[in-house]
GROMACS .gro file of C-alpha atoms in nm:
model
  434
    1MET     CA    1  -2.620   6.716  17.580
    2GLU     CA    2  -2.623   6.494  17.266
    3SER     CA    3  -2.349   6.540  17.017
    4GLY     CA    4  -2.390   6.624  16.653
    5TYR     CA    5  -2.755   6.712  16.674
    6VAL     CA    6  -2.929   6.982  16.497
    7THR     CA    7  -3.264   7.096  16.630
    8THR     CA    8  -3.533   7.338  16.499
    9PRO     CA    9  -3.775   7.544  16.712
   10PHE     CA   10  -4.114   7.425  16.766
   11GLY     CA   11  -4.426   7.619  16.603
   12ARG     CA   12  -4.378   7.923  16.397
   13ARG     CA   13  -4.066   8.031  16.557
   14PRO     CA   14  -3.832   8.020  16.239
   15MET     CA   15  -3.466   7.870  16.235
   16SER     CA   16  -3.175   8.093  16.179
   17LEU     CA   17  -2.800   8.069  16.096
   18GLY     CA   18  -2.742   8.219  16.433
   19MET     CA   19  -2.918   7.951  16.599
   20LEU     CA   20  -2.712   7.680  16.384
   21ALA     CA   21  -2.390   7.855  16.465
   22SER     CA   22  -2.465   7.839  16.846
   23GLN     CA   23  -2.554   7.467  16.817
   24GLN     CA   24  -2.211   7.400  16.647
   25LEU     CA   25  -2.042   7.603  16.914
   26ALA     CA   26  -2.210   7.412  17.183
   27GLU     CA   27  -2.062   7.107  17.043
   28THR     CA   28  -1.702   7.226  17.116
   29ILE     CA   29  -1.689   7.172  17.482
   30GLU     CA   30  -1.362   7.051  17.569
   31PRO     CA   31  -1.361   6.725  17.765
   32GLY     CA   32  -1.402   6.748  18.151
   33MET     CA   33  -1.443   7.112  18.135
   34LYS     CA   34  -1.647   7.248  18.418
   35ARG     CA   35  -1.752   7.577  18.576
   36SER     CA   36  -1.948   7.704  18.872
   37LYS     CA   37  -2.283   7.825  18.734
   38TRP     CA   38  -2.315   8.108  18.987
   39LYS     CA   39  -1.973   8.236  18.898
   40LEU     CA   40  -2.042   8.223  18.544
   41PHE     CA   41  -2.351   8.392  18.595
   42ARG     CA   42  -2.192   8.664  18.781
   43ALA     CA   43  -1.932   8.685  18.501
   44ILE     CA   44  -2.234   8.739  18.257
   45CYS     CA   45  -2.376   9.006  18.462
   46GLU     CA   46  -2.034   9.194  18.445
   47ALA     CA   47  -2.024   9.165  18.048
   48ARG     CA   48  -2.381   9.207  17.996
   49PRO     CA   49  -2.312   9.530  17.764
   50ALA     CA   50  -2.088   9.339  17.550
   51LEU     CA   51  -2.310   9.013  17.539
   52GLY     CA   52  -2.617   9.226  17.439
   53VAL     CA   53  -2.839   9.109  17.700
   54THR     CA   54  -3.095   9.297  17.918
   55ASP     CA   55  -3.124   9.294  18.286
   56ARG     CA   56  -3.474   9.121  18.248
   57ALA     CA   57  -3.340   8.867  18.042
   58LEU     CA   58  -3.046   8.780  18.320
   59THR     CA   59  -3.334   8.740  18.565
   60VAL     CA   60  -3.491   8.482  18.361
   61LEU     CA   61  -3.122   8.315  18.310
   62ASP     CA   62  -3.075   8.332  18.684
   63ALA     CA   63  -3.427   8.149  18.715
   64LEU     CA   64  -3.319   7.871  18.443
   65LEU     CA   65  -2.989   7.820  18.644
   66THR     CA   66  -3.183   7.757  18.941
   67PHE     CA   67  -3.340   7.436  18.788
   68TYR     CA   68  -2.987   7.305  18.713
   69PRO     CA   69  -2.938   7.033  18.992
   70ASP     CA   70  -2.567   7.069  19.066
   71ASP     CA   71  -2.344   7.384  19.137
   72GLU     CA   72  -2.103   7.318  18.859
   73ILE     CA   73  -2.204   7.286  18.486
   74SER     CA   74  -2.054   6.983  18.288
   75GLU     CA   75  -2.145   6.733  18.046
   76GLU     CA   76  -2.124   6.458  18.259
   77LYS     CA   77  -2.423   6.597  18.445
   78GLY     CA   78  -2.632   6.692  18.166
   79LEU     CA   79  -2.681   7.038  18.016
   80ILE     CA   80  -3.065   7.036  17.959
   81VAL     CA   81  -3.316   7.215  18.204
   82PHE     CA   82  -3.682   7.160  18.149
   83PRO     CA   83  -3.887   7.378  18.394
   84SER     CA   84  -4.252   7.435  18.308
   85ASN     CA   85  -4.355   7.802  18.231
   86ALA     CA   86  -4.545   7.800  18.558
   87GLN     CA   87  -4.264   7.728  18.760
   88LEU     CA   88  -4.011   7.935  18.570
   89SER     CA   89  -4.241   8.225  18.593
   90LEU     CA   90  -4.255   8.192  18.967
   91ARG     CA   91  -3.860   8.165  19.013
   92ALA     CA   92  -3.843   8.476  18.758
   93ARG     CA   93  -4.023   8.689  19.015
   94GLY     CA   94  -4.364   8.647  18.888
   95MET     CA   95  -4.291   8.744  18.540
   96THR     CA   96  -4.572   8.718  18.302
   97PRO     CA   97  -4.555   8.432  18.032
   98ALA     CA   98  -4.545   8.680  17.746
   99THR     CA   99  -4.234   8.878  17.892
  100LEU     CA  100  -4.091   8.538  17.976
  101ARG     CA  101  -4.099   8.426  17.634
  102ARG     CA  102  -3.953   8.744  17.503
  103HIS     CA  103  -3.641   8.743  17.727
  104LEU     CA  104  -3.595   8.371  17.660
  105ALA     CA  105  -3.577   8.466  17.286
  106VAL     CA  106  -3.330   8.723  17.396
  107LEU     CA  107  -3.103   8.480  17.572
  108VAL     CA  108  -3.121   8.240  17.257
  109GLU     CA  109  -3.032   8.519  17.014
  110ALA     CA  110  -2.740   8.612  17.253
  111GLY     CA  111  -2.586   8.253  17.225
  112LEU     CA  112  -2.630   8.187  17.585
  113ILE     CA  113  -2.878   7.933  17.553
  114LEU     CA  114  -3.036   7.662  17.321
  115ARG     CA  115  -3.365   7.547  17.267
  116LYS     CA  116  -3.423   7.175  17.241
  117ASP     CA  117  -3.779   7.123  17.143
  118SER     CA  118  -3.980   6.818  17.179
  119PRO     CA  119  -4.204   6.698  16.911
  120ASN     CA  120  -4.524   6.888  17.093
  121GLY     CA  121  -4.329   7.174  17.211
  122LYS     CA  122  -4.343   7.055  17.586
  123ARG     CA  123  -4.063   7.046  17.825
  124TYR     CA  124  -4.010   6.721  17.985
  125ALA     CA  125  -3.725   6.425  18.028
  126ARG     CA  126  -3.750   6.039  17.968
  127ARG     CA  127  -3.590   5.852  18.245
  128ASP     CA  128  -3.487   5.481  18.231
  129ARG     CA  129  -3.606   5.223  18.486
  130ALA     CA  130  -3.306   5.328  18.726
  131GLY     CA  131  -3.436   5.668  18.717
  132ALA     CA  132  -3.165   5.829  18.519
  133ILE     CA  133  -3.245   6.063  18.252
  134GLY     CA  134  -3.193   5.933  17.904
  135GLU     CA  135  -3.339   6.220  17.714
  136ALA     CA  136  -3.466   6.560  17.786
  137PHE     CA  137  -3.631   6.840  17.608
  138GLY     CA  138  -3.603   7.201  17.714
  139PHE     CA  139  -3.304   7.456  17.739
  140SER     CA  140  -2.962   7.377  17.693
  141VAL     CA  141  -2.688   7.556  17.889
  142ALA     CA  142  -2.396   7.422  17.669
  143PRO     CA  143  -2.335   7.748  17.525
  144LEU     CA  144  -2.249   7.889  17.874
  145LEU     CA  145  -1.990   7.623  17.918
  146ALA     CA  146  -1.869   7.647  17.550
  147ARG     CA  147  -1.820   8.036  17.575
  148ALA     CA  148  -1.684   8.032  17.945
  149VAL     CA  149  -1.332   8.139  17.863
  150GLU     CA  150  -1.475   8.420  17.642
  151ILE     CA  151  -1.722   8.524  17.892
  152GLU     CA  152  -1.483   8.547  18.166
  153SER     CA  153  -1.259   8.762  17.955
  154LEU     CA  154  -1.538   9.002  17.854
  155ALA     CA  155  -1.608   9.020  18.228
  156ALA     CA  156  -1.257   9.108  18.331
  157GLN     CA  157  -1.231   9.350  18.046
  158ALA     CA  158  -1.547   9.529  18.180
  159VAL     CA  159  -1.418   9.537  18.513
  160ALA     CA  160  -1.089   9.701  18.405
  161ASP     CA  161  -1.285   9.960  18.196
  162ARG     CA  162  -1.499  10.029  18.486
  163GLU     CA  163  -1.200  10.098  18.713
  164LEU     CA  164  -1.041  10.301  18.450
  165LEU     CA  165  -1.359  10.510  18.439
  166ARG     CA  166  -1.355  10.578  18.794
  167VAL     CA  167  -0.995  10.666  18.822
  168THR     CA  168  -1.036  10.905  18.537
  169ARG     CA  169  -1.327  11.060  18.675
  170GLU     CA  170  -1.166  11.111  19.010
  171ARG     CA  171  -0.849  11.267  18.868
  172LEU     CA  172  -1.095  11.499  18.630
  173THR     CA  173  -1.250  11.612  18.954
  174VAL     CA  174  -0.945  11.678  19.117
  175CYS     CA  175  -0.801  11.880  18.835
  176ARG     CA  176  -1.133  12.075  18.815
  177ARG     CA  177  -1.095  12.168  19.186
  178ASP     CA  178  -0.718  12.259  19.126
  179ILE     CA  179  -0.782  12.492  18.854
  180SER     CA  180  -1.098  12.662  18.982
  181LYS     CA  181  -0.927  12.731  19.313
  182LEU     CA  182  -0.584  12.823  19.173
  183ILE     CA  183  -0.750  13.095  18.938
  184ALA     CA  184  -0.943  13.222  19.259
  185ALA     CA  185  -0.599  13.275  19.442
  186ALA     CA  186  -0.442  13.448  19.124
  187LEU     CA  187  -0.726  13.693  19.131
  188GLU     CA  188  -0.698  13.733  19.491
  189GLU     CA  189  -0.342  13.800  19.505
  190GLY     CA  190  -0.349  14.027  19.193
  191VAL     CA  191  -0.123  13.816  18.989
  192SER     CA  192  -0.055  13.958  18.641
  193GLY     CA  193  -0.214  13.740  18.361
  194ASN     CA  194  -0.473  13.700  18.122
  195TRP     CA  195  -0.699  13.535  18.381
  196GLU     CA  196  -1.032  13.621  18.193
  197GLY     CA  197  -0.912  13.409  17.884
  198ILE     CA  198  -0.791  13.104  18.111
  199SER     CA  199  -1.131  13.109  18.291
  200ALA     CA  200  -1.309  13.123  17.945
  201MET     CA  201  -1.097  12.812  17.848
  202PHE     CA  202  -1.165  12.648  18.177
  203ARG     CA  203  -1.563  12.679  18.130
  204ALA     CA  204  -1.520  12.564  17.770
  205LEU     CA  205  -1.356  12.262  17.893
  206LEU     CA  206  -1.620  12.204  18.145
  207ALA     CA  207  -1.891  12.221  17.891
  208ARG     CA  208  -1.723  11.964  17.671
  209ILE     CA  209  -1.762  11.708  17.950
  210PRO     CA  210  -2.077  11.477  17.848
  211ARG     CA  211  -2.341  11.366  18.071
  212VAL     CA  212  -2.282  10.988  18.009
  213ALA     CA  213  -1.902  10.955  17.955
  214THR     CA  214  -1.665  10.692  17.899
  215ALA     CA  215  -1.292  10.665  17.983
  216GLU     CA  216  -1.183  10.730  17.614
  217ASP     CA  217  -1.440  11.043  17.606
  218LEU     CA  218  -1.270  11.177  17.936
  219ALA     CA  219  -0.906  11.113  17.871
  220PRO     CA  220  -0.836  11.391  17.610
  221LEU     CA  221  -1.014  11.636  17.850
  222LEU     CA  222  -0.830  11.520  18.126
  223ASP     CA  223  -0.487  11.580  17.934
  224GLU     CA  224  -0.612  11.940  17.841
  225MET     CA  225  -0.717  12.023  18.184
  226GLY     CA  226  -0.374  11.882  18.327
  227LEU     CA  227  -0.210  12.121  18.064
  228LEU     CA  228  -0.409  12.417  18.191
  229ARG     CA  229  -0.343  12.341  18.541
  230ALA     CA  230   0.030  12.315  18.469
  231GLU     CA  231   0.031  12.636  18.297
  232ILE     CA  232  -0.153  12.817  18.591
  233VAL     CA  233   0.097  12.675  18.829
  234ASN     CA  234   0.359  12.788  18.622
  235MET     CA  235   0.257  13.142  18.605
  236LEU     CA  236   0.205  13.139  19.006
  237GLU     CA  237   0.534  12.989  19.034
  238ARG     CA  238   0.693  13.276  18.839
  239ARG     CA  239   0.516  13.523  19.071
  240ILE     CA  240   0.660  13.357  19.361
  241LYS     CA  241   1.008  13.350  19.223
  242ALA     CA  242   0.978  13.721  19.127
  243LYS     CA  243   0.888  13.806  19.487
  244LYS     CA  244   1.187  13.590  19.629
  245ILE     CA  245   1.414  13.795  19.368
  246ASP     CA  246   1.291  14.132  19.480
  247ALA     CA  247   1.357  14.035  19.850
  248ASN     CA  248   1.691  13.918  19.781
  249GLU     CA  249   1.786  14.224  19.582
  250SER     CA  250   1.654  14.425  19.887
  251GLN     CA  251   1.890  14.238  20.135
  252ILE     CA  252   2.174  14.256  19.917
  253GLU     CA  253   2.151  14.662  19.890
  254HIS     CA  254   2.103  14.670  20.248
  255HIS     CA  255   2.404  14.463  20.327
  256LYS     CA  256   2.620  14.672  20.084
  257GLN     CA  257   2.513  14.974  20.276
  258ASN     CA  258   2.573  14.879  20.613
  259SER     CA  259   2.874  14.646  20.600
  260ASN     CA  260   3.227  14.726  20.634
  261PRO     CA  261   3.181  15.089  20.761
  262ASN     CA  262   3.573  15.134  20.738
  263SER     CA  263   3.603  15.072  20.392
  264LEU     CA  264   3.795  15.289  20.123
  265TYR     CA  265   3.457  15.374  19.943
  266GLU     CA  266   3.356  15.511  20.286
  267LEU     CA  267   3.692  15.703  20.397
  268GLU     CA  268   3.788  15.840  20.047
  269PRO     CA  269   3.469  15.990  19.914
  270SER     CA  270   3.682  16.232  19.695
  271PHE     CA  271   3.744  15.920  19.464
  272GLU     CA  272   3.385  15.885  19.374
  273THR     CA  273   3.370  15.862  19.000
  274LYS     CA  274   3.099  16.042  18.791
  275GLN     CA  275   2.952  15.935  18.450
  276GLY     CA  276   3.253  15.892  18.181
  277GLU     CA  277   3.529  15.872  18.435
  278LYS     CA  278   3.568  15.499  18.430
  279ALA     CA  279   3.664  15.505  18.069
  280ALA     CA  280   3.896  15.780  18.131
  281ALA     CA  281   4.075  15.603  18.399
  282ASP     CA  282   4.081  15.285  18.191
  283ASN     CA  283   4.250  15.497  17.904
  284ASP     CA  284   4.520  15.650  18.156
  285PRO     CA  285   4.833  15.496  18.157
  286ASN     CA  286   4.942  15.667  18.476
  287ALA     CA  287   4.657  15.503  18.649
  288GLY     CA  288   4.813  15.303  18.946
  289PRO     CA  289   4.693  14.965  19.128
  290SER     CA  290   4.534  15.201  19.409
  291ASP     CA  291   4.304  15.384  19.143
  292GLU     CA  292   4.210  15.051  18.966
  293ARG     CA  293   4.105  14.904  19.302
  294ARG     CA  294   3.895  15.216  19.396
  295LEU     CA  295   3.716  15.186  19.067
  296LYS     CA  296   3.638  14.817  19.106
  297GLN     CA  297   3.487  14.900  19.463
  298GLN     CA  298   3.248  15.157  19.293
  299LYS     CA  299   3.147  14.918  19.013
  300PRO     CA  300   2.785  14.770  19.114
  301SER     CA  301   2.710  14.425  19.108
  302GLY     CA  302   2.598  14.259  18.812
  303GLY     CA  303   2.448  13.943  18.973
  304MET     CA  304   2.091  14.070  18.914
  305SER     CA  305   1.888  14.204  18.629
  306ASN     CA  306   1.735  14.546  18.638
  307ARG     CA  307   1.352  14.490  18.631
  308ALA     CA  308   1.266  14.843  18.595
  309GLY     CA  309   1.451  14.846  18.269
  310GLY     CA  310   1.273  14.516  18.160
  311ALA     CA  311   1.570  14.331  18.039
  312ALA     CA  312   1.639  13.982  18.157
  313ASP     CA  313   1.988  13.846  18.233
  314PRO     CA  314   2.110  13.650  17.931
  315GLY     CA  315   2.072  13.270  17.970
  316ALA     CA  316   1.875  13.311  18.313
  317GLY     CA  317   1.534  13.298  18.140
  318PRO     CA  318   1.215  13.384  18.314
  319GLY     CA  319   1.180  13.040  18.485
  320LEU     CA  320   0.938  12.885  18.222
  321LYS     CA  321   0.894  12.509  18.248
  322SER     CA  322   0.909  12.294  17.944
  323PHE     CA  323   0.611  12.072  17.889
  324PRO     CA  324   0.616  11.702  17.790
  325LEU     CA  325   0.790  11.606  17.452
  326GLY     CA  326   0.506  11.371  17.361
  327LEU     CA  327   0.277  11.657  17.411
  328VAL     CA  328   0.470  11.902  17.202
  329LEU     CA  329   0.477  11.640  16.901
  330GLN     CA  330   0.090  11.579  16.949
  331ALA     CA  331   0.053  11.951  16.924
  332CYS     CA  332   0.307  12.003  16.638
  333PRO     CA  333   0.342  11.689  16.434
  334SER     CA  334   0.483  11.881  16.128
  335ILE     CA  335   0.808  11.921  16.317
  336LEU     CA  336   0.866  11.545  16.285
  337ASP     CA  337   0.953  11.569  15.905
  338TYR     CA  338   1.258  11.775  16.019
  339GLY     CA  339   1.404  11.561  16.267
  340PRO     CA  340   1.705  11.324  16.236
  341GLY     CA  341   1.578  11.020  16.008
  342GLY     CA  342   1.247  11.177  15.983
  343SER     CA  343   1.169  11.120  16.355
  344ILE     CA  344   1.185  11.278  16.709
  345GLY     CA  345   1.283  11.060  17.004
  346ASN     CA  346   1.422  11.303  17.242
  347TRP     CA  347   1.470  11.690  17.306
  348ARG     CA  348   1.792  11.690  17.133
  349ASP     CA  349   1.635  11.580  16.831
  350LEU     CA  350   1.377  11.848  16.863
  351MET     CA  351   1.612  12.113  16.908
  352SER     CA  352   1.820  12.002  16.597
  353ALA     CA  353   1.482  11.998  16.409
  354ALA     CA  354   1.408  12.361  16.536
  355VAL     CA  355   1.749  12.471  16.408
  356VAL     CA  356   1.633  12.344  16.049
  357VAL     CA  357   1.318  12.494  16.076
  358ARG     CA  358   1.422  12.843  16.197
  359SER     CA  359   1.654  12.869  15.905
  360MET     CA  360   1.359  12.763  15.670
  361LEU     CA  361   1.128  13.012  15.812
  362GLY     CA  362   1.368  13.294  15.792
  363VAL     CA  363   1.433  13.361  16.164
  364SER     CA  364   1.751  13.520  16.225
  365PRO     CA  365   2.003  13.340  16.429
  366SER     CA  366   2.023  13.620  16.667
  367ALA     CA  367   1.656  13.603  16.730
  368TYR     CA  368   1.673  13.259  16.800
  369GLU     CA  369   1.952  13.287  17.032
  370GLU     CA  370   1.761  13.556  17.218
  371ALA     CA  371   1.470  13.319  17.244
  372CYS     CA  372   1.688  13.025  17.388
  373SER     CA  373   1.822  13.287  17.642
  374GLY     CA  374   1.481  13.422  17.741
  375MET     CA  375   1.275  13.100  17.716
  376GLY     CA  376   1.523  12.821  17.770
  377PRO     CA  377   1.640  12.589  17.487
  378GLU     CA  378   1.355  12.360  17.517
  379ASN     CA  379   1.082  12.607  17.526
  380ALA     CA  380   1.240  12.802  17.210
  381ALA     CA  381   1.246  12.476  17.006
  382THR     CA  382   0.877  12.432  17.117
  383VAL     CA  383   0.792  12.777  17.005
  384ILE     CA  384   0.952  12.726  16.674
  385ALA     CA  385   0.743  12.390  16.623
  386CYS     CA  386   0.419  12.593  16.708
  387ILE     CA  387   0.513  12.864  16.450
  388LEU     CA  388   0.586  12.589  16.195
  389GLU     CA  389   0.253  12.442  16.273
  390ARG     CA  390   0.072  12.786  16.230
  391GLY     CA  391   0.268  12.897  15.950
  392GLY     CA  392   0.004  13.000  15.709
  393HIS     CA  393  -0.117  13.246  15.996
  394ILE     CA  394   0.206  13.411  16.079
  395ASN     CA  395   0.349  13.670  15.822
  396SER     CA  396   0.694  13.732  15.995
  397PRO     CA  397   0.810  13.437  16.212
  398GLY     CA  398   1.121  13.610  16.324
  399GLY     CA  399   0.943  13.921  16.421
  400TYR     CA  400   0.673  13.692  16.607
  401LEU     CA  401   0.953  13.509  16.801
  402ARG     CA  402   1.133  13.842  16.916
  403ASP     CA  403   0.781  13.958  17.033
  404LEU     CA  404   0.714  13.623  17.214
  405THR     CA  405   1.088  13.659  17.384
  406ARG     CA  406   1.002  14.016  17.478
  407ARG     CA  407   0.662  13.903  17.637
  408THR     CA  408   0.826  13.603  17.801
  409GLU     CA  409   1.075  13.839  17.976
  410ARG     CA  410   0.787  14.081  18.096
  411GLY     CA  411   0.618  13.740  18.228
  412GLU     CA  412   0.311  13.803  17.969
  413PHE     CA  413   0.352  13.493  17.745
  414ALA     CA  414   0.287  13.114  17.836
  415ILE     CA  415   0.331  12.840  17.609
  416GLY     CA  416   0.026  12.616  17.745
  417PRO     CA  417  -0.260  12.812  17.579
  418MET     CA  418  -0.080  12.790  17.245
  419LEU     CA  419  -0.008  12.417  17.271
  420MET     CA  420  -0.358  12.352  17.396
  421ALA     CA  421  -0.525  12.492  17.075
  422LEU     CA  422  -0.278  12.301  16.857
  423VAL     CA  423  -0.365  11.965  17.050
  424ARG     CA  424  -0.741  12.030  16.986
  425THR     CA  425  -0.657  12.083  16.603
  426ASN     CA  426  -0.416  11.819  16.567
  427GLY     CA  427  -0.476  11.570  16.853
  428PRO     CA  428  -0.698  11.328  16.683
  429THR     CA  429  -0.475  11.261  16.372
  430ALA     CA  430  -0.123  11.359  16.528
  431ARG     CA  431   0.171  11.141  16.466
  432HIS     CA  432   0.365  11.010  16.766
  433ALA     CA  433   0.727  11.011  16.841
  434SER     CA  434   0.895  10.692  16.719
   0.00000   0.00000   0.00000
């Protein structure tokens, strides 16, 4: 291709600044640069949406490249192809002349080819006596060579985006299947919980999946479905743990009743204490070691909490799992202002911020301590962050926290739905942890 030339279209076709810019870009080809025309064409096909060309236009470009004599495009071998309309139409799968002209114009506007029109608009080449081409008029593929690095980069990004979309779709499909079957298992096993509400939430998430979606569209839905699945698994694991505890308690009671039949408790039934006798024995200065030993033998084991009474063993907690810190901060960005230095980088920072917020909200220390014992310190701090985020809708934060603690001990409260509601509200504008 000649360097430093400016050519305008033949006939009624107007000149534009875009065409001039494409011509100037074509002059920036690095010396010695070359590319395989078919590998470059494949990259153009991959990056087609980003380049703004249609599949029919690519059919025309494919036909044009067949007229380039070598496999590699380079300046040394020339950059002009000059097929007639009839030959170009044949190689373009019989495309009509009007359609051919329209798609050639698309390729020019996309900056993939240039027109170098002759004085009469015909395409031809002048050759010297040795048969070498001196000057040619037709279509220049110089922009392909000048933009080769850009095109290859766009193609690589398109491939990466397509792979990300595929992986995201697969994960979303697996998550949908897991949630559906876990809910069915919970209903079949009679696990207590608000399964109607969870099913409604699941259906709402499914309704938000667009028919034609990108990875960016599916990523937040996958996060919310993953959170819902984790919450369902959490509820089912609590049921499994409860069954194990009941079985262990039954085994312990059976062991107590049948082991050591020669113990003092069995041989000396006259020392069985009635209600109030232990306190009397403790206050009796004449009680001897043998009396104290008998009282200790009659004292029930305190290793298990009484489920019938509804009271949880302090510090044991109901087995709630804490959610990822990043998810908590995405759902509750307001808590960030109360962290050390105005930021939260770990769970210790969040728990420190929760103590400050607890005092600000008027939650008593005892209520917060009960929440830490019943839920675990991470979950208690998470609930405080949620209460802060919903502060305008909660009249008594302390009473609300005590109620959630009691519901947690009964296995009736789950943090997941609360976090999911706040993620939907604050997710797009949430601040991130430093």
